[in-house]
PDB file of C-alpha atoms in Angstrom:
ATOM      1  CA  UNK M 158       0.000   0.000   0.000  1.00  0.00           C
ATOM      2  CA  UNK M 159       2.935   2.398   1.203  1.00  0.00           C
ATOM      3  CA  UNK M 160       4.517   1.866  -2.230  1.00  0.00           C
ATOM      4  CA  UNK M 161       7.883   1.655   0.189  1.00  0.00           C
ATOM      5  CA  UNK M 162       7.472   5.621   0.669  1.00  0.00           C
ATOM      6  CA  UNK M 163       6.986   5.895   4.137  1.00  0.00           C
ATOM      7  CA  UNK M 164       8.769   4.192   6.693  1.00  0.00           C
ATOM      8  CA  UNK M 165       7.498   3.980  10.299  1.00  0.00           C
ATOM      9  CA  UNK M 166       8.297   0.332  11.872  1.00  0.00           C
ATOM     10  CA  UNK M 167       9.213   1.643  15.418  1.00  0.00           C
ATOM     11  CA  UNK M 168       5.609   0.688  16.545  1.00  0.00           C
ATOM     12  CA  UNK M 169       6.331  -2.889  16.182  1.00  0.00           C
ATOM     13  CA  UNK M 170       9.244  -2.975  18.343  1.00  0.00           C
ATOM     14  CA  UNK M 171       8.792  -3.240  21.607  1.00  0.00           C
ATOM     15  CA  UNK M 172      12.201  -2.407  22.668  1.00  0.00           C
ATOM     16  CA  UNK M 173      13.028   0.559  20.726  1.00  0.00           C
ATOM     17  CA  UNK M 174      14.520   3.024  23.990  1.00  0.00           C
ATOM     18  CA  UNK M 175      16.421  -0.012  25.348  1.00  0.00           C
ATOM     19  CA  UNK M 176      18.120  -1.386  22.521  1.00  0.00           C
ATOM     20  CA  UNK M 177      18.304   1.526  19.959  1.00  0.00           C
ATOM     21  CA  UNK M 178      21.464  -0.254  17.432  1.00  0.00           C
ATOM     22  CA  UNK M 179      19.486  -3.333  17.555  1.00  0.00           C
ATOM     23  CA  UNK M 180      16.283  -1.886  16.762  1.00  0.00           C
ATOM     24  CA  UNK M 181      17.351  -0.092  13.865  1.00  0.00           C
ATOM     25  CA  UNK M 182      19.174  -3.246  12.517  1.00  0.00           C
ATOM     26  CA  UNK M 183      15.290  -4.863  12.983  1.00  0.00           C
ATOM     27  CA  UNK M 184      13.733  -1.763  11.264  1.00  0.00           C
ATOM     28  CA  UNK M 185      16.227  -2.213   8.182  1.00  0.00           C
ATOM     29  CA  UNK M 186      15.254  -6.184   7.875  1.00  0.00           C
ATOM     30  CA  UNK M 187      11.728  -5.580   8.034  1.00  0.00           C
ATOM     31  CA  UNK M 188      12.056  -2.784   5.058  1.00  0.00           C
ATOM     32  CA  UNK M 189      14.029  -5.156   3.313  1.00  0.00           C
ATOM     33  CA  UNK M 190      11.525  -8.016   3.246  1.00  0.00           C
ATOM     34  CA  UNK M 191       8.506  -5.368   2.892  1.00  0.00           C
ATOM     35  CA  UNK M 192      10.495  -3.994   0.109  1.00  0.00           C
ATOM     36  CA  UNK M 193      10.500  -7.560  -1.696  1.00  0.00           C
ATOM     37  CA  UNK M 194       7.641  -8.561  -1.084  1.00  0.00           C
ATOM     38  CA  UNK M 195       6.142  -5.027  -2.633  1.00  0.00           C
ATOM     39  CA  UNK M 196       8.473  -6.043  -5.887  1.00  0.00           C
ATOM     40  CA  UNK M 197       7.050  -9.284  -6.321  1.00  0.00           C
ATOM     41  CA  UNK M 198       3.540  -8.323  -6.369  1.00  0.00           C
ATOM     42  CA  UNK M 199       4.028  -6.260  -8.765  1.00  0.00           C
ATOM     43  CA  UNK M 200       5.003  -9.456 -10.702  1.00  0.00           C
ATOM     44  CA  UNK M 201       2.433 -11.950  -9.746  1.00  0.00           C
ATOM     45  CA  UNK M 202      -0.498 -12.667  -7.621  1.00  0.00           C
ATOM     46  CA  UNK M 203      -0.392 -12.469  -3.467  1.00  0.00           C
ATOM     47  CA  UNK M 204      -1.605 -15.684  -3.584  1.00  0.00           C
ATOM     48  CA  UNK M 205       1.292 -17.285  -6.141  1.00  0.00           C
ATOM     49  CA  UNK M 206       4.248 -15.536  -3.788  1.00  0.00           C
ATOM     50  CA  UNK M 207       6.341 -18.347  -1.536  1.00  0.00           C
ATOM     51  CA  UNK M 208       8.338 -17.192   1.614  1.00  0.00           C
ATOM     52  CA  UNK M 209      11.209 -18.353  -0.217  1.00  0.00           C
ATOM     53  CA  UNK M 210      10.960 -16.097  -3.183  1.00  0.00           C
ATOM     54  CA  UNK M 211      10.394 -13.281  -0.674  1.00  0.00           C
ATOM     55  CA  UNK M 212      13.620 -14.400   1.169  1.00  0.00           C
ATOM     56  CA  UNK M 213      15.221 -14.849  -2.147  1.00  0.00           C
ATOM     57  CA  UNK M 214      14.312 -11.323  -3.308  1.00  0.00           C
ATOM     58  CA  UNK M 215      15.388  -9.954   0.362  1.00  0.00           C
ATOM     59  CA  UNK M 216      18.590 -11.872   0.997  1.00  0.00           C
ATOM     60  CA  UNK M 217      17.268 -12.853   4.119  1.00  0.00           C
ATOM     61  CA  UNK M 218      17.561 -16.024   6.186  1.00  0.00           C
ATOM     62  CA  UNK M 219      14.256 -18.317   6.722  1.00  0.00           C
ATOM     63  CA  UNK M 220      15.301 -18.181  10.393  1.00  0.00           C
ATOM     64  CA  UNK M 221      15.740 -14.503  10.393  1.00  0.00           C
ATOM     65  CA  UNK M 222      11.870 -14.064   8.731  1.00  0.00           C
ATOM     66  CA  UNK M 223      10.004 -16.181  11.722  1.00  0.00           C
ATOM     67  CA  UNK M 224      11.637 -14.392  14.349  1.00  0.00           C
ATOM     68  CA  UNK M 225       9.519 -11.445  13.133  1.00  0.00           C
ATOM     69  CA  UNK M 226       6.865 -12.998  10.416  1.00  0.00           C
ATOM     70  CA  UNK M 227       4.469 -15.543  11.491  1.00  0.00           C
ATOM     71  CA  UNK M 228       4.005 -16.126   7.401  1.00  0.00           C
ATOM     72  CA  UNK M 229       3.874 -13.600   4.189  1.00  0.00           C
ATOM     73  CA  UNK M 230       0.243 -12.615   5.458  1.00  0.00           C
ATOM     74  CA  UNK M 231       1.831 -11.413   8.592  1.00  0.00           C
ATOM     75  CA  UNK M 232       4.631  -9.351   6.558  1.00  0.00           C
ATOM     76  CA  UNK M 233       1.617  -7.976   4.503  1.00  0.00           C
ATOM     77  CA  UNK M 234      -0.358  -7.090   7.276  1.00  0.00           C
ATOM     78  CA  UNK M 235       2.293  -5.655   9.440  1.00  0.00           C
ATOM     79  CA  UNK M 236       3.690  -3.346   6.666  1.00  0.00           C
ATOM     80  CA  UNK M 237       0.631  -1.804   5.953  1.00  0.00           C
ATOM     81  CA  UNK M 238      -0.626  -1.328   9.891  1.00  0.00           C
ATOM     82  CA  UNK M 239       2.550   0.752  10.077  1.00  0.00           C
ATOM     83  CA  UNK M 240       1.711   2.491   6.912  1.00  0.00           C
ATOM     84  CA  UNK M 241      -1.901   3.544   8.717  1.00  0.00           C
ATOM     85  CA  UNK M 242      -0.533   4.315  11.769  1.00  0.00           C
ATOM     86  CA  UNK M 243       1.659   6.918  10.015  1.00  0.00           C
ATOM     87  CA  UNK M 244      -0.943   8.511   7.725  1.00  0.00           C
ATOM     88  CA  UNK M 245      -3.493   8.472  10.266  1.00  0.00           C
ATOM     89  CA  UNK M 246      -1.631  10.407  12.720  1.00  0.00           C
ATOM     90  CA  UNK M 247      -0.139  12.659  10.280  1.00  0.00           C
ATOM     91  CA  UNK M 248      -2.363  15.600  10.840  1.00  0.00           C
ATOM     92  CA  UNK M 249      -1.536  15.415  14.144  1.00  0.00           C
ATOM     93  CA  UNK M 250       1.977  16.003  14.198  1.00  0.00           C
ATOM     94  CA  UNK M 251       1.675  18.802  11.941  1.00  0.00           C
ATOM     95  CA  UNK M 252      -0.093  20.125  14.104  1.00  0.00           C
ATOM     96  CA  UNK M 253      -3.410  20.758  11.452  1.00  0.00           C
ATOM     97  CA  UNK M 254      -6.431  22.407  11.738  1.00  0.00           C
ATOM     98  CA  UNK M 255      -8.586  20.201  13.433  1.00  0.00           C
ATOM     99  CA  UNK M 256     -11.286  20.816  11.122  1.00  0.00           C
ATOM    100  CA  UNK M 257      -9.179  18.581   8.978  1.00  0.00           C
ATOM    101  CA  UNK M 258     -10.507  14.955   9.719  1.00  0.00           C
ATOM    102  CA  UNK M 259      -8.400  12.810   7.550  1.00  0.00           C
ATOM    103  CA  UNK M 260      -5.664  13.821   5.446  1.00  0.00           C
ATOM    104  CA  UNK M 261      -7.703  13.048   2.339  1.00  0.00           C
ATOM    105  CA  UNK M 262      -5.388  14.924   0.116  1.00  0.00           C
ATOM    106  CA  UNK M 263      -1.936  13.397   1.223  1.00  0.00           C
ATOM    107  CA  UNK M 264      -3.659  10.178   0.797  1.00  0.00           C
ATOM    108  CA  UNK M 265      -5.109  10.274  -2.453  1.00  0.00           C
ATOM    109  CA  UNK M 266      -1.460  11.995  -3.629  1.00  0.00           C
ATOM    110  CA  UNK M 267      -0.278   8.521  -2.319  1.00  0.00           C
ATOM    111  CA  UNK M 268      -2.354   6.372  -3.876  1.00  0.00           C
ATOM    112  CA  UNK M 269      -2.183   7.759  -7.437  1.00  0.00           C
ATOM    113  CA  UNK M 270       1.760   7.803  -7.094  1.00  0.00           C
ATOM    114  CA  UNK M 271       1.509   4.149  -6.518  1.00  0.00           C
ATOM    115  CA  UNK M 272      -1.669   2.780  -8.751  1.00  0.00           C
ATOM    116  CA  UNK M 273       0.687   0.093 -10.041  1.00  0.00           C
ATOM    117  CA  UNK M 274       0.713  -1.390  -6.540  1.00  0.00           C
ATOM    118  CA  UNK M 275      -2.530  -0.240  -5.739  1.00  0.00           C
ATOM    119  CA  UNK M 276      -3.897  -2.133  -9.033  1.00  0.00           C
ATOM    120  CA  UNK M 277      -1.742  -5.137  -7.957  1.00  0.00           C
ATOM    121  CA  UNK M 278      -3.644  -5.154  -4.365  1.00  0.00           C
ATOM    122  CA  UNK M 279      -7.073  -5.045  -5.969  1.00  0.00           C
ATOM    123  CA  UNK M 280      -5.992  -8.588  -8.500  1.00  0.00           C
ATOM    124  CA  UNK M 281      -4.907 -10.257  -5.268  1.00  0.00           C
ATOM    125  CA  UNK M 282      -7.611  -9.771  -3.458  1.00  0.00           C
ATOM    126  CA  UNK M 283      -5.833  -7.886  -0.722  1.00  0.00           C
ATOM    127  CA  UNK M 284      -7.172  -4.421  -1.002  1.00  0.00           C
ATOM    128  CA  UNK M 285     -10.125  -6.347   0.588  1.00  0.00           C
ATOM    129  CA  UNK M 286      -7.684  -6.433   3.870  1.00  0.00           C
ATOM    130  CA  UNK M 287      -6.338  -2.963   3.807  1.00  0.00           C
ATOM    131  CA  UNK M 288      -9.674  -1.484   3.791  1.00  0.00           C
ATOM    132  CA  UNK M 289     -10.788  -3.072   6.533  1.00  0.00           C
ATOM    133  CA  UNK M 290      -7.627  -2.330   9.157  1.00  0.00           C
ATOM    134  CA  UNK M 291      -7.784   1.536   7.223  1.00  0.00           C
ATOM    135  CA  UNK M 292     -11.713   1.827   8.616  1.00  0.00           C
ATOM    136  CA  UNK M 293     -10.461   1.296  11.975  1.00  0.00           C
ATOM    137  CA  UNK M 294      -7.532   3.425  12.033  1.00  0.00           C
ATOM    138  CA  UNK M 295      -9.229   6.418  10.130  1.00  0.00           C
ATOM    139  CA  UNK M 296     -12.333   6.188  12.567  1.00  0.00           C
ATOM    140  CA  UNK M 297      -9.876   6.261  15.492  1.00  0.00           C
ATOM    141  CA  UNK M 298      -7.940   9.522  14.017  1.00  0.00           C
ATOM    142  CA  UNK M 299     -11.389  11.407  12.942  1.00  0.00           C
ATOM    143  CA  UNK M 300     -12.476  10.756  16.433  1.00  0.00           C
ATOM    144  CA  UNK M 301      -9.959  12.466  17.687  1.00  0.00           C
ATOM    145  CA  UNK M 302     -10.449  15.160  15.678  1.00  0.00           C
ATOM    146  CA  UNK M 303     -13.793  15.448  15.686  1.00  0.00           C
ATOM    147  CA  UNK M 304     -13.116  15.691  19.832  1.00  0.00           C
ATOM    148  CA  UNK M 305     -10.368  18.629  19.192  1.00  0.00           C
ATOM    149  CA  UNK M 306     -12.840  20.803  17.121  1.00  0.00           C
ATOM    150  CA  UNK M 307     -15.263  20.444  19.529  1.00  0.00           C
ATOM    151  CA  UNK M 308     -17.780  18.514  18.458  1.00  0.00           C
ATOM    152  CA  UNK M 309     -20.586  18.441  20.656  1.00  0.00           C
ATOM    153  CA  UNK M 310     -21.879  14.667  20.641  1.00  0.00           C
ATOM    154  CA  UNK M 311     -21.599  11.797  23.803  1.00  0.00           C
ATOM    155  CA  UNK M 312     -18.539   9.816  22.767  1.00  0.00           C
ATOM    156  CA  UNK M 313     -20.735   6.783  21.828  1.00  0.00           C
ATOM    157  CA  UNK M 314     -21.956   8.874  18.793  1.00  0.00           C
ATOM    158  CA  UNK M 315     -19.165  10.558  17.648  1.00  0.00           C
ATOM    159  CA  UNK M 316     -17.678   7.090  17.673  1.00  0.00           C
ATOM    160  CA  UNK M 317     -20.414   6.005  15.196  1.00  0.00           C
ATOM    161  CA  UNK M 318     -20.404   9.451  13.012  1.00  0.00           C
ATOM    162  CA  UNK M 319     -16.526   8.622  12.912  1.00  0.00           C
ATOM    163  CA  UNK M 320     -16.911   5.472  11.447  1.00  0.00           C
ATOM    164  CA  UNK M 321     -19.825   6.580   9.100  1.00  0.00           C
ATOM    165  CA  UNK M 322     -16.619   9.083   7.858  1.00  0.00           C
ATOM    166  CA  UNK M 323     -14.175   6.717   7.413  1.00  0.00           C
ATOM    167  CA  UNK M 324     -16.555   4.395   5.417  1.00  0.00           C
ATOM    168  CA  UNK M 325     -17.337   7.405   3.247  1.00  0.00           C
ATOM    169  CA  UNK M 326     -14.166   8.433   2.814  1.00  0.00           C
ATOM    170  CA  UNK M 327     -13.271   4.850   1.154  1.00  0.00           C
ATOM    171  CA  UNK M 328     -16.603   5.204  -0.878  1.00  0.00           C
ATOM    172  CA  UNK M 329     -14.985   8.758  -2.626  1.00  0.00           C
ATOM    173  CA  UNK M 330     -12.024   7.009  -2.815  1.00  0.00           C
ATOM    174  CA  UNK M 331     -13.621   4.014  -4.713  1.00  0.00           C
ATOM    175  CA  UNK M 332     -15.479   6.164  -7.182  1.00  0.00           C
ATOM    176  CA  UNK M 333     -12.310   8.606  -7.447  1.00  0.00           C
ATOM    177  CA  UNK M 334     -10.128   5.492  -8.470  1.00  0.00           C
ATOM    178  CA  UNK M 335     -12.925   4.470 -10.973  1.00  0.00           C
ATOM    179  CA  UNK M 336     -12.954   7.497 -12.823  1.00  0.00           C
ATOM    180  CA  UNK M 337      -9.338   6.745 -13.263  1.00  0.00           C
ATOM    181  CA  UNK M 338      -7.807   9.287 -10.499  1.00  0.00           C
ATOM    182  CA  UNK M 339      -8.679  12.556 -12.575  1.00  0.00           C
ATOM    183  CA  UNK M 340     -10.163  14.810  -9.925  1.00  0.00           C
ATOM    184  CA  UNK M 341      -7.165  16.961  -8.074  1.00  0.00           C
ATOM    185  CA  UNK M 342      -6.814  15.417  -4.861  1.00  0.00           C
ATOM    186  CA  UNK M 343      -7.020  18.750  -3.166  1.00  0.00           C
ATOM    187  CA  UNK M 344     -10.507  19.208  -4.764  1.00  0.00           C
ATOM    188  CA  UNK M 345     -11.415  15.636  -2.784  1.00  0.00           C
ATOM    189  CA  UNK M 346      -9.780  16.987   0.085  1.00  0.00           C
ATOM    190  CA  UNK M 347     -12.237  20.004  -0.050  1.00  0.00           C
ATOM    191  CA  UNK M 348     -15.735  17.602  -0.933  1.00  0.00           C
ATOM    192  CA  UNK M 349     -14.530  14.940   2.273  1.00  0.00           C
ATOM    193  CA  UNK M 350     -14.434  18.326   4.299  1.00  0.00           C
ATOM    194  CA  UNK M 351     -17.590  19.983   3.174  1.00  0.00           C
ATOM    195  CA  UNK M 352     -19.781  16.764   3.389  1.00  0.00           C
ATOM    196  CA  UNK M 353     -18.418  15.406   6.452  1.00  0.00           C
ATOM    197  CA  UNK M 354     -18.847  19.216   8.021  1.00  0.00           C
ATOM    198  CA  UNK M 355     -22.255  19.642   6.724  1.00  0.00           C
ATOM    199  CA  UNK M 356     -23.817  17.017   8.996  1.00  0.00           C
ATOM    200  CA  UNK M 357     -21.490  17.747  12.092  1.00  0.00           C
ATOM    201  CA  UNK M 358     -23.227  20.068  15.003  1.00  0.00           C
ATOM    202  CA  UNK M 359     -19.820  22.396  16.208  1.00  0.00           C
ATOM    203  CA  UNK M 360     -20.158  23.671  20.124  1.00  0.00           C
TER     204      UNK M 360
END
């Protein structure tokens, strides 16, 4: 999904202020077997890719791989919880307006900088998987927007009108990738923004 652009692993080491060398030797393997695994399906189907080639492609050792990989699913899955966890926080750490609920813009940027791999996801089946862990985190960051800009609802339903967001937000997404990515992606920052605003009550 990350297209190898954006690299944010810390979150799946647990020992990161203890061991700081070791860590980043970690960091580099798992961006090396990401990194294959990205190349190869671009080549051929999720399904049709071995832990071996992956290795292969990596230069990695089998042993090396289950100390951090349960199986390529894992690898998959792991790569592109780090890639949410970094996009969903991002307007946070800039510091954004928090009438900016998802960084719709940056996203959609992303996505049509990488529609090779984005194309591969959707033959293998596996966009199926990223949309699902995206829904959560997205509905977790609007949340927490929606909270900062002072949105005056009880937390169990700005909860659900954060998750009603997120699954819109994937809807424009789907029909902006159908019409084959035309529409600026600042213009679908702007339409997220004014539809999502237009049913919010601000205190």
């Amino acid at each position: 999904m990350k297209g190898r652009k954006t690299k944010n692993k810390a979150a799946a080491s647990p020992a990161k202020t203890d061991r700081p060398k070791t860590d980043r030797r970690i960091l580099r393997t798992r961006d090396t077997l990401g990194d294959a695994l990205v190349a190869l399906m671009h080549e051929k189907n999720f399904d049709e890719i071995t832990v071996q080639e992956v290795l292969d492609r990596a230069g990695v050792g089998r042993s090396t791989f289950y100390v951090h990989y349960r199986d390529k699913d894992d690898l998959f899955l792991s790569d592109v919880e780090d890639f949410l966890e970094s996009i969903s926080t991002a307007l946070k750490r800039q510091g954004a307006n928090p009438k900016r609920l998802l960084p719709v813009q940056e996203f959609f940027t992303h996505i049509r900088g990488v529609r090779e791999f984005y194309a591969a996801l959707v033959r293998s089946g596996k966009v199926n998987d990223v949309q699902a862990l995206a829904r959560g985190f997205f509905a977790r960051s609007i949340d927490e927007r929606l909270q900062l800009a002072g949105v005056a609802t009880e937390p169990v339903q700005r909860s659900a009108q954060a998750h009603a967001l997120a699954g819109s937000f994937f809807s424009l997404l789907d029909w902006w990738i159908d019409k084959g990515m035309q529409a600026d992606p600042k213009e679908m920052d702007d339409l997220f923004h004014r539809m999502a605003w237009s049913g919010l009550a601000v205190r």
